[in-house]
Amino acid sequence: MLVASVSDFRKDIKSYLDRVAKNFETLIINRGKENGIVVMSLDEYNSLMATNHELASRKNEMRLDSAIEKLKSGNSFEKQLIED
């Protein structure tokens, strides 16, 4: 995680944005006491939103937990996809 002040960010915005985009880093821009902005790549944001959606209901969360447990215990199987 990167942390910068507004003035540091303003001085070197391209470098900060390049690091966020290329290294999947999160940038916190401090704007005073307990006030800040978070900058992240679009891929990282989309990943967080997908996870949030998948865990939005208790039923989905239970399905995912069950699938993870099956995989960990070796209780899973593999299927070949049919290609046209």
PDB file of N, CA, C and O in Angstrom:
ATOM      1  N   MET A   1       0.845  -1.173   0.000  1.00  0.00           N
ATOM      2  CA  MET A   1       0.000   0.000   0.000  1.00  0.00           C
ATOM      3  C   MET A   1       0.888   1.232   0.000  1.00  0.00           C
ATOM      4  O   MET A   1       1.828   1.317   0.771  1.00  0.00           O
ATOM      5  N   LEU A   2       0.570   2.152  -0.871  1.00  0.00           N
ATOM      6  CA  LEU A   2       1.290   3.421  -0.945  1.00  0.00           C
ATOM      7  C   LEU A   2       0.497   4.482  -0.180  1.00  0.00           C
ATOM      8  O   LEU A   2      -0.729   4.455  -0.178  1.00  0.00           O
ATOM      9  N   VAL A   3       1.221   5.401   0.406  1.00  0.00           N
ATOM     10  CA  VAL A   3       0.581   6.525   1.105  1.00  0.00           C
ATOM     11  C   VAL A   3       1.271   7.801   0.634  1.00  0.00           C
ATOM     12  O   VAL A   3       2.496   7.859   0.565  1.00  0.00           O
ATOM     13  N   ALA A   4       0.467   8.808   0.318  1.00  0.00           N
ATOM     14  CA  ALA A   4       1.024  10.084  -0.136  1.00  0.00           C
ATOM     15  C   ALA A   4       0.145  11.229   0.353  1.00  0.00           C
ATOM     16  O   ALA A   4      -1.045  11.054   0.592  1.00  0.00           O
ATOM     17  N   SER A   5       0.761  12.371   0.476  1.00  0.00           N
ATOM     18  CA  SER A   5      -0.008  13.582   0.764  1.00  0.00           C
ATOM     19  C   SER A   5      -0.555  14.110  -0.559  1.00  0.00           C
ATOM     20  O   SER A   5      -0.102  13.712  -1.640  1.00  0.00           O
ATOM     21  N   VAL A   6      -1.498  15.009  -0.486  1.00  0.00           N
ATOM     22  CA  VAL A   6      -2.071  15.588  -1.695  1.00  0.00           C
ATOM     23  C   VAL A   6      -0.985  16.295  -2.495  1.00  0.00           C
ATOM     24  O   VAL A   6      -0.905  16.144  -3.724  1.00  0.00           O
ATOM     25  N   SER A   7      -0.113  17.034  -1.823  1.00  0.00           N
ATOM     26  CA  SER A   7       0.928  17.768  -2.545  1.00  0.00           C
ATOM     27  C   SER A   7       1.930  16.818  -3.206  1.00  0.00           C
ATOM     28  O   SER A   7       2.355  17.056  -4.336  1.00  0.00           O
ATOM     29  N   ASP A   8       2.328  15.736  -2.509  1.00  0.00           N
ATOM     30  CA  ASP A   8       3.233  14.762  -3.122  1.00  0.00           C
ATOM     31  C   ASP A   8       2.569  14.093  -4.326  1.00  0.00           C
ATOM     32  O   ASP A   8       3.205  13.878  -5.363  1.00  0.00           O
ATOM     33  N   PHE A   9       1.300  13.744  -4.180  1.00  0.00           N
ATOM     34  CA  PHE A   9       0.565  13.122  -5.277  1.00  0.00           C
ATOM     35  C   PHE A   9       0.494  14.072  -6.469  1.00  0.00           C
ATOM     36  O   PHE A   9       0.729  13.674  -7.616  1.00  0.00           O
ATOM     37  N   ARG A  10       0.211  15.315  -6.218  1.00  0.00           N
ATOM     38  CA  ARG A  10       0.099  16.318  -7.282  1.00  0.00           C
ATOM     39  C   ARG A  10       1.433  16.486  -8.017  1.00  0.00           C
ATOM     40  O   ARG A  10       1.465  16.623  -9.237  1.00  0.00           O
ATOM     41  N   LYS A  11       2.546  16.458  -7.262  1.00  0.00           N
ATOM     42  CA  LYS A  11       3.870  16.638  -7.871  1.00  0.00           C
ATOM     43  C   LYS A  11       4.240  15.490  -8.813  1.00  0.00           C
ATOM     44  O   LYS A  11       4.947  15.700  -9.787  1.00  0.00           O
ATOM     45  N   ASP A  12       3.805  14.273  -8.474  1.00  0.00           N
ATOM     46  CA  ASP A  12       4.254  13.102  -9.219  1.00  0.00           C
ATOM     47  C   ASP A  12       3.091  12.171  -9.549  1.00  0.00           C
ATOM     48  O   ASP A  12       3.186  10.956  -9.399  1.00  0.00           O
ATOM     49  N   ILE A  13       2.007  12.740 -10.043  1.00  0.00           N
ATOM     50  CA  ILE A  13       0.779  11.977 -10.268  1.00  0.00           C
ATOM     51  C   ILE A  13       0.994  10.807 -11.234  1.00  0.00           C
ATOM     52  O   ILE A  13       0.505   9.712 -11.009  1.00  0.00           O
ATOM     53  N   LYS A  14       1.751  11.030 -12.308  1.00  0.00           N
ATOM     54  CA  LYS A  14       1.959   9.962 -13.292  1.00  0.00           C
ATOM     55  C   LYS A  14       2.658   8.769 -12.656  1.00  0.00           C
ATOM     56  O   LYS A  14       2.249   7.620 -12.850  1.00  0.00           O
ATOM     57  N   SER A  15       3.684   9.010 -11.895  1.00  0.00           N
ATOM     58  CA  SER A  15       4.422   7.925 -11.246  1.00  0.00           C
ATOM     59  C   SER A  15       3.534   7.143 -10.289  1.00  0.00           C
ATOM     60  O   SER A  15       3.559   5.911 -10.277  1.00  0.00           O
ATOM     61  N   TYR A  16       2.748   7.840  -9.494  1.00  0.00           N
ATOM     62  CA  TYR A  16       1.843   7.172  -8.554  1.00  0.00           C
ATOM     63  C   TYR A  16       0.808   6.321  -9.298  1.00  0.00           C
ATOM     64  O   TYR A  16       0.566   5.168  -8.938  1.00  0.00           O
ATOM     65  N   LEU A  17       0.211   6.887 -10.328  1.00  0.00           N
ATOM     66  CA  LEU A  17      -0.811   6.150 -11.074  1.00  0.00           C
ATOM     67  C   LEU A  17      -0.207   4.963 -11.818  1.00  0.00           C
ATOM     68  O   LEU A  17      -0.842   3.900 -11.895  1.00  0.00           O
ATOM     69  N   ASP A  18       1.003   5.115 -12.339  1.00  0.00           N
ATOM     70  CA  ASP A  18       1.678   3.986 -12.983  1.00  0.00           C
ATOM     71  C   ASP A  18       1.916   2.847 -11.998  1.00  0.00           C
ATOM     72  O   ASP A  18       1.687   1.678 -12.313  1.00  0.00           O
ATOM     73  N   ARG A  19       2.352   3.172 -10.785  1.00  0.00           N
ATOM     74  CA  ARG A  19       2.602   2.145  -9.772  1.00  0.00           C
ATOM     75  C   ARG A  19       1.305   1.438  -9.376  1.00  0.00           C
ATOM     76  O   ARG A  19       1.283   0.223  -9.192  1.00  0.00           O
ATOM     77  N   VAL A  20       0.242   2.194  -9.251  1.00  0.00           N
ATOM     78  CA  VAL A  20      -1.054   1.594  -8.904  1.00  0.00           C
ATOM     79  C   VAL A  20      -1.507   0.645 -10.008  1.00  0.00           C
ATOM     80  O   VAL A  20      -1.913  -0.485  -9.740  1.00  0.00           O
ATOM     81  N   ALA A  21      -1.401   1.084 -11.249  1.00  0.00           N
ATOM     82  CA  ALA A  21      -1.881   0.286 -12.376  1.00  0.00           C
ATOM     83  C   ALA A  21      -1.004  -0.939 -12.635  1.00  0.00           C
ATOM     84  O   ALA A  21      -1.513  -2.033 -12.853  1.00  0.00           O
ATOM     85  N   LYS A  22       0.309  -0.767 -12.606  1.00  0.00           N
ATOM     86  CA  LYS A  22       1.216  -1.855 -12.974  1.00  0.00           C
ATOM     87  C   LYS A  22       1.428  -2.878 -11.873  1.00  0.00           C
ATOM     88  O   LYS A  22       1.616  -4.057 -12.139  1.00  0.00           O
ATOM     89  N   ASN A  23       1.429  -2.426 -10.630  1.00  0.00           N
ATOM     90  CA  ASN A  23       1.757  -3.315  -9.503  1.00  0.00           C
ATOM     91  C   ASN A  23       0.548  -3.704  -8.660  1.00  0.00           C
ATOM     92  O   ASN A  23       0.702  -4.300  -7.607  1.00  0.00           O
ATOM     93  N   PHE A  24      -0.639  -3.341  -9.097  1.00  0.00           N
ATOM     94  CA  PHE A  24      -1.869  -3.604  -8.344  1.00  0.00           C
ATOM     95  C   PHE A  24      -1.754  -3.115  -6.903  1.00  0.00           C
ATOM     96  O   PHE A  24      -2.226  -3.752  -5.977  1.00  0.00           O
ATOM     97  N   GLU A  25      -1.104  -1.977  -6.742  1.00  0.00           N
ATOM     98  CA  GLU A  25      -0.984  -1.381  -5.414  1.00  0.00           C
ATOM     99  C   GLU A  25      -2.175  -0.474  -5.155  1.00  0.00           C
ATOM    100  O   GLU A  25      -2.820   0.010  -6.080  1.00  0.00           O
ATOM    101  N   THR A  26      -2.452  -0.265  -3.890  1.00  0.00           N
ATOM    102  CA  THR A  26      -3.495   0.667  -3.488  1.00  0.00           C
ATOM    103  C   THR A  26      -2.807   1.915  -2.961  1.00  0.00           C
ATOM    104  O   THR A  26      -1.834   1.823  -2.222  1.00  0.00           O
ATOM    105  N   LEU A  27      -3.304   3.061  -3.353  1.00  0.00           N
ATOM    106  CA  LEU A  27      -2.731   4.337  -2.934  1.00  0.00           C
ATOM    107  C   LEU A  27      -3.711   5.052  -2.020  1.00  0.00           C
ATOM    108  O   LEU A  27      -4.886   5.202  -2.353  1.00  0.00           O
ATOM    109  N   ILE A  28      -3.223   5.461  -0.870  1.00  0.00           N
ATOM    110  CA  ILE A  28      -4.012   6.273   0.056  1.00  0.00           C
ATOM    111  C   ILE A  28      -3.477   7.702  -0.030  1.00  0.00           C
ATOM    112  O   ILE A  28      -2.284   7.928   0.183  1.00  0.00           O
ATOM    113  N   ILE A  29      -4.344   8.636  -0.345  1.00  0.00           N
ATOM    114  CA  ILE A  29      -3.949  10.041  -0.389  1.00  0.00           C
ATOM    115  C   ILE A  29      -4.529  10.705   0.850  1.00  0.00           C
ATOM    116  O   ILE A  29      -5.753  10.810   0.995  1.00  0.00           O
ATOM    117  N   ASN A  30      -3.640  11.124   1.741  1.00  0.00           N
ATOM    118  CA  ASN A  30      -4.076  11.778   2.982  1.00  0.00           C
ATOM    119  C   ASN A  30      -4.545  13.190   2.682  1.00  0.00           C
ATOM    120  O   ASN A  30      -3.876  13.949   1.996  1.00  0.00           O
ATOM    121  N   ARG A  31      -5.710  13.517   3.253  1.00  0.00           N
ATOM    122  CA  ARG A  31      -6.273  14.856   3.068  1.00  0.00           C
ATOM    123  C   ARG A  31      -6.564  15.515   4.406  1.00  0.00           C
ATOM    124  O   ARG A  31      -7.481  16.290   4.536  1.00  0.00           O
ATOM    125  N   GLY A  32      -5.801  15.167   5.390  1.00  0.00           N
ATOM    126  CA  GLY A  32      -6.015  15.730   6.709  1.00  0.00           C
ATOM    127  C   GLY A  32      -6.365  14.640   7.696  1.00  0.00           C
ATOM    128  O   GLY A  32      -6.370  13.454   7.375  1.00  0.00           O
ATOM    129  N   LYS A  33      -6.671  15.046   8.906  1.00  0.00           N
ATOM    130  CA  LYS A  33      -6.958  14.103   9.980  1.00  0.00           C
ATOM    131  C   LYS A  33      -8.177  13.234   9.642  1.00  0.00           C
ATOM    132  O   LYS A  33      -9.264  13.741   9.397  1.00  0.00           O
ATOM    133  N   GLU A  34      -7.959  11.914   9.625  1.00  0.00           N
ATOM    134  CA  GLU A  34      -9.014  10.929   9.370  1.00  0.00           C
ATOM    135  C   GLU A  34      -9.808  11.209   8.098  1.00  0.00           C
ATOM    136  O   GLU A  34     -11.002  10.964   8.015  1.00  0.00           O
ATOM    137  N   ASN A  35      -9.121  11.726   7.098  1.00  0.00           N
ATOM    138  CA  ASN A  35      -9.773  12.030   5.829  1.00  0.00           C
ATOM    139  C   ASN A  35      -8.816  11.637   4.721  1.00  0.00           C
ATOM    140  O   ASN A  35      -7.670  12.051   4.718  1.00  0.00           O
ATOM    141  N   GLY A  36      -9.278  10.837   3.803  1.00  0.00           N
ATOM    142  CA  GLY A  36      -8.392  10.406   2.735  1.00  0.00           C
ATOM    143  C   GLY A  36      -9.149   9.870   1.549  1.00  0.00           C
ATOM    144  O   GLY A  36     -10.366   9.698   1.571  1.00  0.00           O
ATOM    145  N   ILE A  37      -8.392   9.593   0.505  1.00  0.00           N
ATOM    146  CA  ILE A  37      -8.920   9.073  -0.744  1.00  0.00           C
ATOM    147  C   ILE A  37      -8.154   7.790  -1.061  1.00  0.00           C
ATOM    148  O   ILE A  37      -6.950   7.714  -0.865  1.00  0.00           O
ATOM    149  N   VAL A  38      -8.866   6.799  -1.591  1.00  0.00           N
ATOM    150  CA  VAL A  38      -8.235   5.550  -2.000  1.00  0.00           C
ATOM    151  C   VAL A  38      -8.219   5.496  -3.520  1.00  0.00           C
ATOM    152  O   VAL A  38      -9.238   5.736  -4.162  1.00  0.00           O
ATOM    153  N   VAL A  39      -7.055   5.170  -4.079  1.00  0.00           N
ATOM    154  CA  VAL A  39      -6.914   5.009  -5.523  1.00  0.00           C
ATOM    155  C   VAL A  39      -6.464   3.576  -5.774  1.00  0.00           C
ATOM    156  O   VAL A  39      -5.519   3.097  -5.153  1.00  0.00           O
ATOM    157  N   MET A  40      -7.183   2.889  -6.670  1.00  0.00           N
ATOM    158  CA  MET A  40      -6.807   1.518  -7.020  1.00  0.00           C
ATOM    159  C   MET A  40      -7.053   1.302  -8.504  1.00  0.00           C
ATOM    160  O   MET A  40      -7.785   2.065  -9.132  1.00  0.00           O
ATOM    161  N   SER A  41      -6.462   0.243  -9.043  1.00  0.00           N
ATOM    162  CA  SER A  41      -6.654  -0.053 -10.460  1.00  0.00           C
ATOM    163  C   SER A  41      -8.093  -0.500 -10.707  1.00  0.00           C
ATOM    164  O   SER A  41      -8.776  -0.982  -9.799  1.00  0.00           O
ATOM    165  N   LEU A  42      -8.523  -0.371 -11.934  1.00  0.00           N
ATOM    166  CA  LEU A  42      -9.873  -0.795 -12.300  1.00  0.00           C
ATOM    167  C   LEU A  42     -10.023  -2.303 -12.110  1.00  0.00           C
ATOM    168  O   LEU A  42     -11.063  -2.769 -11.643  1.00  0.00           O
ATOM    169  N   ASP A  43      -8.994  -3.075 -12.448  1.00  0.00           N
ATOM    170  CA  ASP A  43      -9.051  -4.531 -12.246  1.00  0.00           C
ATOM    171  C   ASP A  43      -9.251  -4.880 -10.779  1.00  0.00           C
ATOM    172  O   ASP A  43     -10.046  -5.764 -10.440  1.00  0.00           O
ATOM    173  N   GLU A  44      -8.528  -4.193  -9.900  1.00  0.00           N
ATOM    174  CA  GLU A  44      -8.662  -4.440  -8.462  1.00  0.00           C
ATOM    175  C   GLU A  44     -10.060  -4.068  -7.973  1.00  0.00           C
ATOM    176  O   GLU A  44     -10.681  -4.792  -7.206  1.00  0.00           O
ATOM    177  N   TYR A  45     -10.567  -2.941  -8.439  1.00  0.00           N
ATOM    178  CA  TYR A  45     -11.910  -2.499  -8.073  1.00  0.00           C
ATOM    179  C   TYR A  45     -12.955  -3.517  -8.530  1.00  0.00           C
ATOM    180  O   TYR A  45     -13.840  -3.895  -7.767  1.00  0.00           O
ATOM    181  N   ASN A  46     -12.845  -3.954  -9.791  1.00  0.00           N
ATOM    182  CA  ASN A  46     -13.809  -4.930 -10.315  1.00  0.00           C
ATOM    183  C   ASN A  46     -13.755  -6.236  -9.526  1.00  0.00           C
ATOM    184  O   ASN A  46     -14.789  -6.858  -9.277  1.00  0.00           O
ATOM    185  N   SER A  47     -12.570  -6.648  -9.127  1.00  0.00           N
ATOM    186  CA  SER A  47     -12.417  -7.863  -8.324  1.00  0.00           C
ATOM    187  C   SER A  47     -13.118  -7.711  -6.966  1.00  0.00           C
ATOM    188  O   SER A  47     -13.816  -8.617  -6.514  1.00  0.00           O
ATOM    189  N   LEU A  48     -12.938  -6.573  -6.334  1.00  0.00           N
ATOM    190  CA  LEU A  48     -13.606  -6.320  -5.053  1.00  0.00           C
ATOM    191  C   LEU A  48     -15.123  -6.304  -5.194  1.00  0.00           C
ATOM    192  O   LEU A  48     -15.836  -6.852  -4.350  1.00  0.00           O
ATOM    193  N   MET A  49     -15.614  -5.694  -6.277  1.00  0.00           N
ATOM    194  CA  MET A  49     -17.057  -5.641  -6.496  1.00  0.00           C
ATOM    195  C   MET A  49     -17.620  -7.038  -6.764  1.00  0.00           C
ATOM    196  O   MET A  49     -18.708  -7.378  -6.288  1.00  0.00           O
ATOM    197  N   ALA A  50     -16.883  -7.866  -7.505  1.00  0.00           N
ATOM    198  CA  ALA A  50     -17.337  -9.241  -7.770  1.00  0.00           C
ATOM    199  C   ALA A  50     -17.385 -10.042  -6.474  1.00  0.00           C
ATOM    200  O   ALA A  50     -18.353 -10.770  -6.215  1.00  0.00           O
ATOM    201  N   THR A  51     -16.357  -9.909  -5.649  1.00  0.00           N
ATOM    202  CA  THR A  51     -16.340 -10.598  -4.355  1.00  0.00           C
ATOM    203  C   THR A  51     -17.492 -10.123  -3.480  1.00  0.00           C
ATOM    204  O   THR A  51     -18.173 -10.934  -2.841  1.00  0.00           O
ATOM    205  N   ASN A  52     -17.719  -8.832  -3.454  1.00  0.00           N
ATOM    206  CA  ASN A  52     -18.815  -8.269  -2.671  1.00  0.00           C
ATOM    207  C   ASN A  52     -20.160  -8.839  -3.139  1.00  0.00           C
ATOM    208  O   ASN A  52     -21.005  -9.198  -2.322  1.00  0.00           O
ATOM    209  N   HIS A  53     -20.327  -8.941  -4.441  1.00  0.00           N
ATOM    210  CA  HIS A  53     -21.575  -9.496  -4.990  1.00  0.00           C
ATOM    211  C   HIS A  53     -21.726 -10.968  -4.614  1.00  0.00           C
ATOM    212  O   HIS A  53     -22.807 -11.412  -4.223  1.00  0.00           O
ATOM    213  N   GLU A  54     -20.631 -11.725  -4.739  1.00  0.00           N
ATOM    214  CA  GLU A  54     -20.687 -13.157  -4.442  1.00  0.00           C
ATOM    215  C   GLU A  54     -20.994 -13.426  -2.966  1.00  0.00           C
ATOM    216  O   GLU A  54     -21.597 -14.436  -2.634  1.00  0.00           O
ATOM    217  N   LEU A  55     -20.570 -12.531  -2.100  1.00  0.00           N
ATOM    218  CA  LEU A  55     -20.799 -12.721  -0.668  1.00  0.00           C
ATOM    219  C   LEU A  55     -22.000 -11.930  -0.155  1.00  0.00           C
ATOM    220  O   LEU A  55     -22.221 -11.844   1.051  1.00  0.00           O
ATOM    221  N   ALA A  56     -22.779 -11.358  -1.090  1.00  0.00           N
ATOM    222  CA  ALA A  56     -23.901 -10.501  -0.686  1.00  0.00           C
ATOM    223  C   ALA A  56     -25.013 -11.269   0.019  1.00  0.00           C
ATOM    224  O   ALA A  56     -25.694 -10.730   0.880  1.00  0.00           O
ATOM    225  N   SER A  57     -25.195 -12.524  -0.344  1.00  0.00           N
ATOM    226  CA  SER A  57     -26.243 -13.291   0.327  1.00  0.00           C
ATOM    227  C   SER A  57     -25.605 -14.430   1.117  1.00  0.00           C
ATOM    228  O   SER A  57     -24.564 -14.960   0.748  1.00  0.00           O
ATOM    229  N   ARG A  58     -26.247 -14.789   2.185  1.00  0.00           N
ATOM    230  CA  ARG A  58     -25.746 -15.880   3.037  1.00  0.00           C
ATOM    231  C   ARG A  58     -25.714 -17.194   2.255  1.00  0.00           C
ATOM    232  O   ARG A  58     -24.804 -18.003   2.427  1.00  0.00           O
ATOM    233  N   LYS A  59     -26.690 -17.396   1.368  1.00  0.00           N
ATOM    234  CA  LYS A  59     -26.762 -18.624   0.580  1.00  0.00           C
ATOM    235  C   LYS A  59     -25.540 -18.759  -0.341  1.00  0.00           C
ATOM    236  O   LYS A  59     -24.927 -19.818  -0.426  1.00  0.00           O
ATOM    237  N   ASN A  60     -25.177 -17.669  -1.032  1.00  0.00           N
ATOM    238  CA  ASN A  60     -23.980 -17.690  -1.884  1.00  0.00           C
ATOM    239  C   ASN A  60     -22.725 -17.933  -1.066  1.00  0.00           C
ATOM    240  O   ASN A  60     -21.836 -18.679  -1.477  1.00  0.00           O
ATOM    241  N   GLU A  61     -22.651 -17.294   0.076  1.00  0.00           N
ATOM    242  CA  GLU A  61     -21.484 -17.458   0.948  1.00  0.00           C
ATOM    243  C   GLU A  61     -21.344 -18.914   1.383  1.00  0.00           C
ATOM    244  O   GLU A  61     -20.245 -19.483   1.371  1.00  0.00           O
ATOM    245  N   MET A  62     -22.449 -19.544   1.725  1.00  0.00           N
ATOM    246  CA  MET A  62     -22.420 -20.947   2.148  1.00  0.00           C
ATOM    247  C   MET A  62     -22.004 -21.860   0.985  1.00  0.00           C
ATOM    248  O   MET A  62     -21.241 -22.806   1.181  1.00  0.00           O
ATOM    249  N   ARG A  63     -22.473 -21.564  -0.224  1.00  0.00           N
ATOM    250  CA  ARG A  63     -22.082 -22.354  -1.399  1.00  0.00           C
ATOM    251  C   ARG A  63     -20.577 -22.249  -1.645  1.00  0.00           C
ATOM    252  O   ARG A  63     -19.921 -23.238  -1.938  1.00  0.00           O
ATOM    253  N   LEU A  64     -20.055 -21.040  -1.566  1.00  0.00           N
ATOM    254  CA  LEU A  64     -18.623 -20.849  -1.772  1.00  0.00           C
ATOM    255  C   LEU A  64     -17.804 -21.555  -0.698  1.00  0.00           C
ATOM    256  O   LEU A  64     -16.802 -22.211  -0.997  1.00  0.00           O
ATOM    257  N   ASP A  65     -18.224 -21.437   0.554  1.00  0.00           N
ATOM    258  CA  ASP A  65     -17.530 -22.116   1.652  1.00  0.00           C
ATOM    259  C   ASP A  65     -17.536 -23.626   1.447  1.00  0.00           C
ATOM    260  O   ASP A  65     -16.531 -24.306   1.664  1.00  0.00           O
ATOM    261  N   SER A  66     -18.673 -24.155   1.011  1.00  0.00           N
ATOM    262  CA  SER A  66     -18.794 -25.586   0.761  1.00  0.00           C
ATOM    263  C   SER A  66     -17.858 -26.026  -0.367  1.00  0.00           C
ATOM    264  O   SER A  66     -17.187 -27.053  -0.270  1.00  0.00           O
ATOM    265  N   ALA A  67     -17.811 -25.256  -1.423  1.00  0.00           N
ATOM    266  CA  ALA A  67     -16.939 -25.590  -2.551  1.00  0.00           C
ATOM    267  C   ALA A  67     -15.473 -25.545  -2.151  1.00  0.00           C
ATOM    268  O   ALA A  67     -14.680 -26.412  -2.539  1.00  0.00           O
ATOM    269  N   ILE A  68     -15.103 -24.573  -1.335  1.00  0.00           N
ATOM    270  CA  ILE A  68     -13.721 -24.473  -0.858  1.00  0.00           C
ATOM    271  C   ILE A  68     -13.367 -25.676   0.003  1.00  0.00           C
ATOM    272  O   ILE A  68     -12.290 -26.267  -0.132  1.00  0.00           O
ATOM    273  N   GLU A  69     -14.271 -26.070   0.879  1.00  0.00           N
ATOM    274  CA  GLU A  69     -14.022 -27.232   1.738  1.00  0.00           C
ATOM    275  C   GLU A  69     -13.880 -28.514   0.919  1.00  0.00           C
ATOM    276  O   GLU A  69     -13.009 -29.337   1.201  1.00  0.00           O
ATOM    277  N   LYS A  70     -14.728 -28.685  -0.095  1.00  0.00           N
ATOM    278  CA  LYS A  70     -14.627 -29.865  -0.962  1.00  0.00           C
ATOM    279  C   LYS A  70     -13.278 -29.898  -1.670  1.00  0.00           C
ATOM    280  O   LYS A  70     -12.650 -30.946  -1.789  1.00  0.00           O
ATOM    281  N   LEU A  71     -12.851 -28.752  -2.152  1.00  0.00           N
ATOM    282  CA  LEU A  71     -11.573 -28.673  -2.845  1.00  0.00           C
ATOM    283  C   LEU A  71     -10.417 -28.992  -1.901  1.00  0.00           C
ATOM    284  O   LEU A  71      -9.517 -29.761  -2.243  1.00  0.00           O
ATOM    285  N   LYS A  72     -10.447 -28.427  -0.699  1.00  0.00           N
ATOM    286  CA  LYS A  72      -9.381 -28.669   0.283  1.00  0.00           C
ATOM    287  C   LYS A  72      -9.313 -30.127   0.717  1.00  0.00           C
ATOM    288  O   LYS A  72      -8.237 -30.658   0.959  1.00  0.00           O
ATOM    289  N   SER A  73     -10.463 -30.765   0.842  1.00  0.00           N
ATOM    290  CA  SER A  73     -10.502 -32.149   1.321  1.00  0.00           C
ATOM    291  C   SER A  73     -10.277 -33.162   0.195  1.00  0.00           C
ATOM    292  O   SER A  73     -10.259 -34.367   0.448  1.00  0.00           O
ATOM    293  N   GLY A  74     -10.095 -32.695  -1.026  1.00  0.00           N
ATOM    294  CA  GLY A  74      -9.896 -33.604  -2.150  1.00  0.00           C
ATOM    295  C   GLY A  74     -11.173 -34.249  -2.620  1.00  0.00           C
ATOM    296  O   GLY A  74     -11.161 -35.258  -3.311  1.00  0.00           O
ATOM    297  N   ASN A  75     -12.291 -33.675  -2.240  1.00  0.00           N
ATOM    298  CA  ASN A  75     -13.605 -34.214  -2.555  1.00  0.00           C
ATOM    299  C   ASN A  75     -14.196 -33.562  -3.806  1.00  0.00           C
ATOM    300  O   ASN A  75     -15.401 -33.439  -3.935  1.00  0.00           O
ATOM    301  N   SER A  76     -13.336 -33.154  -4.721  1.00  0.00           N
ATOM    302  CA  SER A  76     -13.817 -32.493  -5.926  1.00  0.00           C
ATOM    303  C   SER A  76     -13.542 -33.372  -7.134  1.00  0.00           C
ATOM    304  O   SER A  76     -12.893 -34.408  -7.029  1.00  0.00           O
ATOM    305  N   PHE A  77     -14.059 -32.983  -8.255  1.00  0.00           N
ATOM    306  CA  PHE A  77     -13.842 -33.751  -9.485  1.00  0.00           C
ATOM    307  C   PHE A  77     -13.605 -32.789 -10.629  1.00  0.00           C
ATOM    308  O   PHE A  77     -13.893 -31.600 -10.553  1.00  0.00           O
ATOM    309  N   GLU A  78     -13.081 -33.329 -11.696  1.00  0.00           N
ATOM    310  CA  GLU A  78     -12.754 -32.532 -12.862  1.00  0.00           C
ATOM    311  C   GLU A  78     -13.560 -33.029 -14.051  1.00  0.00           C
ATOM    312  O   GLU A  78     -13.740 -34.238 -14.220  1.00  0.00           O
ATOM    313  N   LYS A  79     -14.073 -32.118 -14.846  1.00  0.00           N
ATOM    314  CA  LYS A  79     -14.821 -32.490 -16.046  1.00  0.00           C
ATOM    315  C   LYS A  79     -14.161 -31.842 -17.255  1.00  0.00           C
ATOM    316  O   LYS A  79     -13.705 -30.705 -17.174  1.00  0.00           O
ATOM    317  N   GLN A  80     -14.138 -32.574 -18.341  1.00  0.00           N
ATOM    318  CA  GLN A  80     -13.628 -32.034 -19.593  1.00  0.00           C
ATOM    319  C   GLN A  80     -14.742 -31.252 -20.278  1.00  0.00           C
ATOM    320  O   GLN A  80     -15.895 -31.706 -20.317  1.00  0.00           O
ATOM    321  N   LEU A  81     -14.411 -30.108 -20.819  1.00  0.00           N
ATOM    322  CA  LEU A  81     -15.385 -29.317 -21.555  1.00  0.00           C
ATOM    323  C   LEU A  81     -15.515 -29.846 -22.974  1.00  0.00           C
ATOM    324  O   LEU A  81     -14.543 -30.308 -23.579  1.00  0.00           O
ATOM    325  N   ILE A  82     -16.713 -29.827 -23.499  1.00  0.00           N
ATOM    326  CA  ILE A  82     -16.955 -30.258 -24.873  1.00  0.00           C
ATOM    327  C   ILE A  82     -16.714 -29.068 -25.780  1.00  0.00           C
ATOM    328  O   ILE A  82     -17.331 -28.013 -25.630  1.00  0.00           O
ATOM    329  N   GLU A  83     -15.793 -29.225 -26.695  1.00  0.00           N
ATOM    330  CA  GLU A  83     -15.504 -28.145 -27.639  1.00  0.00           C
ATOM    331  C   GLU A  83     -16.234 -28.399 -28.936  1.00  0.00           C
ATOM    332  O   GLU A  83     -16.286 -29.511 -29.440  1.00  0.00           O
ATOM    333  N   ASP A  84     -16.834 -27.344 -29.478  1.00  0.00           N
ATOM    334  CA  ASP A  84     -17.553 -27.461 -30.756  1.00  0.00           C
ATOM    335  C   ASP A  84     -16.608 -27.378 -31.927  1.00  0.00           C
ATOM    336  O   ASP A  84     -15.679 -26.747 -31.996  1.00  0.00           O
TER     337      ASP A  84
END
